[in-house]
Coordinates of C-alpha atoms in Angstrom, one line a residue:
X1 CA -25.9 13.8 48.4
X2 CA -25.0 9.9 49.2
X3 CA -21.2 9.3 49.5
X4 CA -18.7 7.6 51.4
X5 CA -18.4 10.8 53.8
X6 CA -21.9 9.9 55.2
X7 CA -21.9 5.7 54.6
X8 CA -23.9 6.7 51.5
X9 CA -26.9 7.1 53.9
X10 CA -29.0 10.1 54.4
X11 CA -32.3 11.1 55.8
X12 CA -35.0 13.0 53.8
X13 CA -38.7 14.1 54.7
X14 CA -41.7 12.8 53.3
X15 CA -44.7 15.9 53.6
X16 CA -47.4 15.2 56.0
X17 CA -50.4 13.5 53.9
X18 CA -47.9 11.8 51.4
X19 CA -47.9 8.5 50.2
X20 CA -44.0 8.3 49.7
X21 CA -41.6 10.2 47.6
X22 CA -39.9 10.0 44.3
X23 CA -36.0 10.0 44.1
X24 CA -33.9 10.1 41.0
X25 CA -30.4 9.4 41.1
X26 CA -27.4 11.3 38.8
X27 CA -25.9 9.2 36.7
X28 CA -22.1 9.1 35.3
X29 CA -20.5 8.9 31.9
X30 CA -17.1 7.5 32.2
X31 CA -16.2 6.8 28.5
X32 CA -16.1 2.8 28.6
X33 CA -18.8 0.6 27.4
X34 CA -19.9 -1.3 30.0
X35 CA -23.3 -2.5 28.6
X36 CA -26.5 -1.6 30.5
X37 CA -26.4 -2.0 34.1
X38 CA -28.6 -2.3 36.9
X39 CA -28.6 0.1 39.9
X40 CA -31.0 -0.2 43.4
X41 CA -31.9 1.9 46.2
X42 CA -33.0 1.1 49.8
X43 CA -35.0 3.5 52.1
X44 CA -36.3 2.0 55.5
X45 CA -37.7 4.8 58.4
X46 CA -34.9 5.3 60.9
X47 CA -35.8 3.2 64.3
X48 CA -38.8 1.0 62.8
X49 CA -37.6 -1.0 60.2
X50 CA -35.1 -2.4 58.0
X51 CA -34.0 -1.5 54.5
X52 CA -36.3 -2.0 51.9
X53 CA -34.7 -2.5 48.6
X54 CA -36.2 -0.6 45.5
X55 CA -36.5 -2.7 42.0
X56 CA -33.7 -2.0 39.6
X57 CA -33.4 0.2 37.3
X58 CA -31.3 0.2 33.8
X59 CA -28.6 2.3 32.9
X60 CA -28.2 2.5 28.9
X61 CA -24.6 2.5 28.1
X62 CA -25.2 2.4 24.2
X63 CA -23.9 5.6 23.8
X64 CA -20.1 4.5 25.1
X65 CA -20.4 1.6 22.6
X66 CA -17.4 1.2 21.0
X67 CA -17.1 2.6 17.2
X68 CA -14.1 3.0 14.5
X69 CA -13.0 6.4 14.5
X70 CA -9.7 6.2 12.6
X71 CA -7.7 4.0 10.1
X72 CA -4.3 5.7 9.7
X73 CA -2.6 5.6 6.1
X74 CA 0.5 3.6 5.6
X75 CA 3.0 3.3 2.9
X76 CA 5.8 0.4 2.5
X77 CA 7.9 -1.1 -0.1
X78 CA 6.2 -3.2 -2.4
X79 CA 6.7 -7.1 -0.8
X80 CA 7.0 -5.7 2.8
X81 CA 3.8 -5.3 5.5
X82 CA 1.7 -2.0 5.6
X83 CA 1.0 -1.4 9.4
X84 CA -1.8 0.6 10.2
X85 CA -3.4 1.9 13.5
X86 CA -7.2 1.4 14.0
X87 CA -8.9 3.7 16.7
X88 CA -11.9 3.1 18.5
X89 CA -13.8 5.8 19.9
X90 CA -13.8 4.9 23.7
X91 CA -13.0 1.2 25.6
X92 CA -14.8 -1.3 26.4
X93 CA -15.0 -4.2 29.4
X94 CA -15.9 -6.5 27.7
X95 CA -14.1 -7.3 23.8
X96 CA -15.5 -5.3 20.8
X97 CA -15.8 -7.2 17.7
X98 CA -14.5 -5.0 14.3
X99 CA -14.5 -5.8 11.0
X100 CA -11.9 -5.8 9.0
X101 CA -11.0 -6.2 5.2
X102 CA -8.9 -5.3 2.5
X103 CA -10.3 -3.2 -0.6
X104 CA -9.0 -2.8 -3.9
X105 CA -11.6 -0.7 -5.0
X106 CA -11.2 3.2 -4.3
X107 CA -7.2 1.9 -5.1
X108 CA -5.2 0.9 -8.0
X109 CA -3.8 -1.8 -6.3
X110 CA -5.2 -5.1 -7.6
X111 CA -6.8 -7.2 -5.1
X112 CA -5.0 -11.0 -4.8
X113 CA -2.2 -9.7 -6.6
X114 CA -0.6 -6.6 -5.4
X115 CA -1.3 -7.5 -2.0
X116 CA -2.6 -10.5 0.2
X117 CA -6.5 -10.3 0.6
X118 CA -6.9 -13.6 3.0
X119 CA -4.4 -13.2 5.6
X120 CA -4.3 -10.1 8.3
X121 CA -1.9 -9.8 11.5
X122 CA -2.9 -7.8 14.7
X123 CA -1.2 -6.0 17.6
X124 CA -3.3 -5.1 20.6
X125 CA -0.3 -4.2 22.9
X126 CA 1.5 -7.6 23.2
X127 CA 3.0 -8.8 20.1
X128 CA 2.0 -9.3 16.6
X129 CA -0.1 -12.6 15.8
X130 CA -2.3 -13.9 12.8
X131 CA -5.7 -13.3 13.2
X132 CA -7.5 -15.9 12.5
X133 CA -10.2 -16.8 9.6
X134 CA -10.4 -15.8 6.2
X135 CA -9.9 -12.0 5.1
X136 CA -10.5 -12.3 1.1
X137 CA -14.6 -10.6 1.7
X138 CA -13.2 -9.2 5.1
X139 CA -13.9 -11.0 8.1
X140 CA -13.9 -10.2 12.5
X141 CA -12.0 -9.8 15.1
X142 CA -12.2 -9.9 19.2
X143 CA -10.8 -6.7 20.6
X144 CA -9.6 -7.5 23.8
X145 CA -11.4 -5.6 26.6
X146 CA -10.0 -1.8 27.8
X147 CA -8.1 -1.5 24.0
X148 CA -9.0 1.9 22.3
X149 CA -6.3 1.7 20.1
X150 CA -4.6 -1.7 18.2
X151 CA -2.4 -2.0 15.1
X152 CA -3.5 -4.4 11.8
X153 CA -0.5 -5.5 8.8
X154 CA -1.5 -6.1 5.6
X155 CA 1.0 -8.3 3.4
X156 CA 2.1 -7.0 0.1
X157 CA 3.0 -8.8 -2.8
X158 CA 6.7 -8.3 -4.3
X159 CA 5.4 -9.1 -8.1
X160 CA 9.2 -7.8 -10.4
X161 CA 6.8 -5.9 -12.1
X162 CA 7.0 -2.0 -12.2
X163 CA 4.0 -0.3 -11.9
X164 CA 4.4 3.0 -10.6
X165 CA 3.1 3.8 -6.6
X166 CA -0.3 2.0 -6.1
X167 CA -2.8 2.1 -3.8
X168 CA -5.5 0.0 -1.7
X169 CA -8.1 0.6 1.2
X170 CA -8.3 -1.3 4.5
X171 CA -11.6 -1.0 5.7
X172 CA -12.9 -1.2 9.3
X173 CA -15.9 -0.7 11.6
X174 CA -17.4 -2.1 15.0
X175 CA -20.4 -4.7 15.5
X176 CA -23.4 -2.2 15.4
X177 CA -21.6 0.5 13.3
X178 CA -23.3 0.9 9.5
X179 CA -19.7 2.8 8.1
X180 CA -16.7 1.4 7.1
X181 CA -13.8 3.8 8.2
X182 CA -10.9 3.4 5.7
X183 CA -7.2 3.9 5.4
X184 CA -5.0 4.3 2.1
X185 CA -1.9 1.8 2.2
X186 CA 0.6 3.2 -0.7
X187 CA 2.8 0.4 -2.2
X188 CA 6.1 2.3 -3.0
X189 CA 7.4 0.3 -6.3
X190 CA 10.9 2.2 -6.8
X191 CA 12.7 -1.3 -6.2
X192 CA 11.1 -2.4 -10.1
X193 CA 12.0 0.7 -11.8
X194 CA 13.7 -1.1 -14.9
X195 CA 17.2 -0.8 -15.5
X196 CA 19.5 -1.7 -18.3
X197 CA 21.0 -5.3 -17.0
X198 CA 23.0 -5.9 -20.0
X199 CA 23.7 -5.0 -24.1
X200 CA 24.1 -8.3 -26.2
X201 CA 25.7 -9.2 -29.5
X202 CA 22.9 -9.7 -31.6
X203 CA 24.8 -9.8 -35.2
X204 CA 27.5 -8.0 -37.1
X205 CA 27.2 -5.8 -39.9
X206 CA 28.6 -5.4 -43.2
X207 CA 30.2 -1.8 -44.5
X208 CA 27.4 -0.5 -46.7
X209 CA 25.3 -3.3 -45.8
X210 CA 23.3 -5.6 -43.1
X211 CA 23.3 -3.0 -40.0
X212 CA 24.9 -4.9 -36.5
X213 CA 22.5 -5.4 -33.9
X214 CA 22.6 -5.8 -30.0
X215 CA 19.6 -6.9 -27.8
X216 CA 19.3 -3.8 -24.9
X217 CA 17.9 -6.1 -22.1
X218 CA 15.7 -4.7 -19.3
X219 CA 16.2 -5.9 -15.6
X220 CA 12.2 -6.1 -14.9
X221 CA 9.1 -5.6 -17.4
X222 CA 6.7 -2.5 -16.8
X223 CA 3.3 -1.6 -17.2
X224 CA 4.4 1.6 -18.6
X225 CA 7.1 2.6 -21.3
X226 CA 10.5 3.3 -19.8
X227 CA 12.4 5.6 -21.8
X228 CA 16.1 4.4 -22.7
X229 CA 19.0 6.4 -23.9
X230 CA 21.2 5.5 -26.6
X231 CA 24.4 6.8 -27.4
X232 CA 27.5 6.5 -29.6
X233 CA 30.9 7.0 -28.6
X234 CA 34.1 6.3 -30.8
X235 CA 36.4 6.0 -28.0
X236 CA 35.0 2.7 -27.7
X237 CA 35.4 1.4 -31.3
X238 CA 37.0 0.9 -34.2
X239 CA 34.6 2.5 -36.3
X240 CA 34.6 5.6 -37.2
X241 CA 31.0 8.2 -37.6
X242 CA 30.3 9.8 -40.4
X243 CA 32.6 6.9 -42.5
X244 CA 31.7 3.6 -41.1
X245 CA 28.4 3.9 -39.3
X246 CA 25.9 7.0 -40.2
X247 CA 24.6 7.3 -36.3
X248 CA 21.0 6.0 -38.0
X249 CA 19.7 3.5 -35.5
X250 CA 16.3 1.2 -35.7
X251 CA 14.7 0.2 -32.8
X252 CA 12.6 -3.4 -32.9
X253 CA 10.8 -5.3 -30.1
X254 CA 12.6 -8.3 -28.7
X255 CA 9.7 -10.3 -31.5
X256 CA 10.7 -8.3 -34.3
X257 CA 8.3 -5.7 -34.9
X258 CA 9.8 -2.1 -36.0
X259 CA 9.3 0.5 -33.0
X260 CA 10.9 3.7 -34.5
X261 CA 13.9 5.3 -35.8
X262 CA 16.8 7.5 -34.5
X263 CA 19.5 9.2 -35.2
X264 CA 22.6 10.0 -33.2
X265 CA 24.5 12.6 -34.2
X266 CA 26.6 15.9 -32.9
X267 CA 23.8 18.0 -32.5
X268 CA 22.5 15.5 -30.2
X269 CA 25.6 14.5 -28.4
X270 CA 25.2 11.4 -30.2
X271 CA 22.6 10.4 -28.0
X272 CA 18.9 9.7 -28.0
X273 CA 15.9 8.4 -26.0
X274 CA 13.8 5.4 -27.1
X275 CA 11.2 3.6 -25.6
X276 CA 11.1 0.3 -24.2
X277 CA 7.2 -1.3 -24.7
X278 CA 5.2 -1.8 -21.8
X279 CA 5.2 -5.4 -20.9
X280 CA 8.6 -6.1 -22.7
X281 CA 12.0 -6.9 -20.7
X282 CA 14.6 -5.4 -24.1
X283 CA 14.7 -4.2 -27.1
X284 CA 16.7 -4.5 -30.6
X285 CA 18.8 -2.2 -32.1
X286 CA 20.5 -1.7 -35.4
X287 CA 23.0 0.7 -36.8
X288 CA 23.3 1.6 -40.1
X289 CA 26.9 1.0 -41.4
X290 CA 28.4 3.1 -44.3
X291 CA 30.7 2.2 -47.1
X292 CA 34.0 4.4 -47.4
X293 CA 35.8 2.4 -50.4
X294 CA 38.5 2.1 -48.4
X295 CA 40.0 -1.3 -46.9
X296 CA 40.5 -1.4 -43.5
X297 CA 39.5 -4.9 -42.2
X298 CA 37.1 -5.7 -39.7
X299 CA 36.2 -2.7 -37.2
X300 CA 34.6 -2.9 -33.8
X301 CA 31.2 -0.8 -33.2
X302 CA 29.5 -0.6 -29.6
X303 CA 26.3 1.2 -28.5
X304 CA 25.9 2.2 -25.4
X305 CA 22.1 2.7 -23.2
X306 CA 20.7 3.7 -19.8
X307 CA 17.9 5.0 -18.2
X308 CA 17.2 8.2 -17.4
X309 CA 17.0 7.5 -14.0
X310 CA 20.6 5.3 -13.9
X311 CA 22.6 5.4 -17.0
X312 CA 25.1 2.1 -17.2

C-alpha cells in the first residue's frame, strides 16, 4: 500500500530471472465527473538510480457523467411562475450542459398560450436570472460546476378565461443522455371561475303580454358551461306570483338564440339552474307576465341569479 504514512514509496521484489514486474493500481469512485484522467507511476532500484516515470494511463470517468434524474411537479396560480427542481445524478468539475424545454403535449395546457414557451429563469444557488436563448423547441443551459441540484420557472399566462386545472411538461436531460426526464406543472385556474357581475334591465313587460327581460352578465367567459341559478322572490317586487308573473322563464344567448325553458315555482323554492354557453360572458332572460283583470298600475318585477359556487 502507497500512502502518505510511507511518502507513498515502497519497495517490492522482482523474482530472480525476471524481466520486470507488473503493477496495477486501485482506483476510486468519488461521485463527481471529472472527465478521464491521467495517472503515472515511478520505480527506480534503491541506491542505483533515479525514478523512472511509467507512461500514463487513463482513468474513464464516464460512468460519473452527469444525468437528469428528477424534474419535480409544480402547481401555481394561472399568471404566476411554476418553479421546479431539476436533479442531476452526481456533480461535476467542470459545467454540465441540460436541456431544457417546455411541452404541451402529454398536457392540456396549450403551448404559447397557457404558458410562455420562449422564456425560462434558472436558480443554481445564487439568485434567479433569465437564461438565455430561445426556449419555444427547448434550448441549453451551462450548469455551473459542483451543482447536483438547481431550480428552473416557467411563466404562465393569466388569459380571463376559465378553463378548469390544466396541465403541461417541462422536459429535461443532460448532453449525452437519450431521455427526456419530465415534470407536470398544474395551472390552478380557480381565479376565472365565472361569477355573476351584474343583472341588467333589458326591457319591461306588459300584464298578459311581452315578458320583461334582464341580461345576467358573467364576470369571465368559459370553456365549459357554468351552471346559474335563478330565483324569484316577492319581497323584492311589486308583482305578485301566481297573478302577475307565472314563474315561466326563457333563457336566450346574449345573440338571441333560445337556450331552454324554466319554471320557478314552490315546489322548487322558486329557483332553478340554467346554463351559461361555453364561450359566452351572459345570458337573457324573460318572465312570463300574467293578466289578473284587475288595475293596479305599474308593478316592479326582479330576478335574482348566482352560481353555485357564489350566489350574489
Amino acid at each position: 500500500m502507497i500512502s502518505s504514512a510511507n511518502n507513498y514509496r515502497v519497495d517490492i521484489s522482482v523474482p530472480a530471472g525476471q524481466n520486470g514486474v507488473r503493477v496495477y493500481a486501485e482506483t476510486l469512485n468519488d461521485n463527481v465527473y471529472e472527465g478521464n484522467e491521467t495517472i503515472t507511476i515511478g520505480a527506480g532500484v534503491p541506491g542505483r538510480q533515479q525514478l523512472v516515470t511509467s507512461d500514463s494511463a487513463t482513468i474513464s470517468d464516464e460512468a460519473d457523467k452527469p444525468k437528469v434524474t428528477s424534474v419535480s411537479d409544480a402547481s401555481v396560480d394561472e399568471g404566476g411562475m411554476a418553479t421546479l427542481t431539476v436533479s442531476l445524478s452526481n456533480e461535476s468539475t467542470a459545467p454540465t450542459r441540460v436541456f431544457i424545454d417546455a411541452y404541451g403535449s402529454g398536457g392540456t395546457a396549450t403551448e404559447g398560450g397557457d404558458f410562455n414557451t420562449k422564456d425560462i429563469w434558472v436558480n443554481y444557488g445564487s439568485g434567479w436570472v433569465k437564461a438565455s436563448g430561445d426556449f419555444a423547441a427547448g434550448n441549453w443551459i451551462d450548469v455551473p460546476a459542483n451543482t447536483q441540484t438547481f431550480q428552473i420557472r416557467s411563466q404562465t399566462t393569466q388569459d380571463d378565461v376559465y378553463e378548469g386545472s390544466e396541465t403541461y411538461l417541462i422536459k429535461a436531460k443532460a448532453d449525452g443522455q437519450s431521455d427526456l426526464i419530465s415534470g407536470t406543472v398544474t395551472i390552478n385556474d380557480q381565479a376565472d371561475l365565472p361569477m355573476i357581475d351584474s343583472i341588467t334591465h333589458l326591457r319591461d313587460g306588459v300584464e298578459g303580454g311581452a315578458w320583461p327581460g334582464w341580461t345576467v352578465n358573467m364576470t369571465n367567459t368559459s370553456t365549459t358551461n357554468t351552471t346559474v341559478q335563478l330565483n324569484f322572490n316577492d319581497g323584492l317586487h311589486q308583482a305578485d306570483f301566481g297573478n302577475d308573473y307565472s314563474g315561466k322563464v326563457h333563457v336566450y344567448s346574449t345573440s338571441g338564440t333560445f337556450l331552454e325553458e324554466v319554471v320557478l315555482n314552490a315546489s322548487n323554492g322558486w329557483r332553478a339552474n340554467v346554463n351559461v354557453p361555453a364561450g359566452e360572458q351572459g345570458i337573457r332572460v324573460y318572465a312570463e307576465t300574467l293578466n289578473d283583470n284587475v288595475y293596479e298600475g305599474d308593478e316592479s318585477i326582479q330576478i335574482q341569479a348566482g352560481s353555485l359556487d357564489a350566489r350574489a
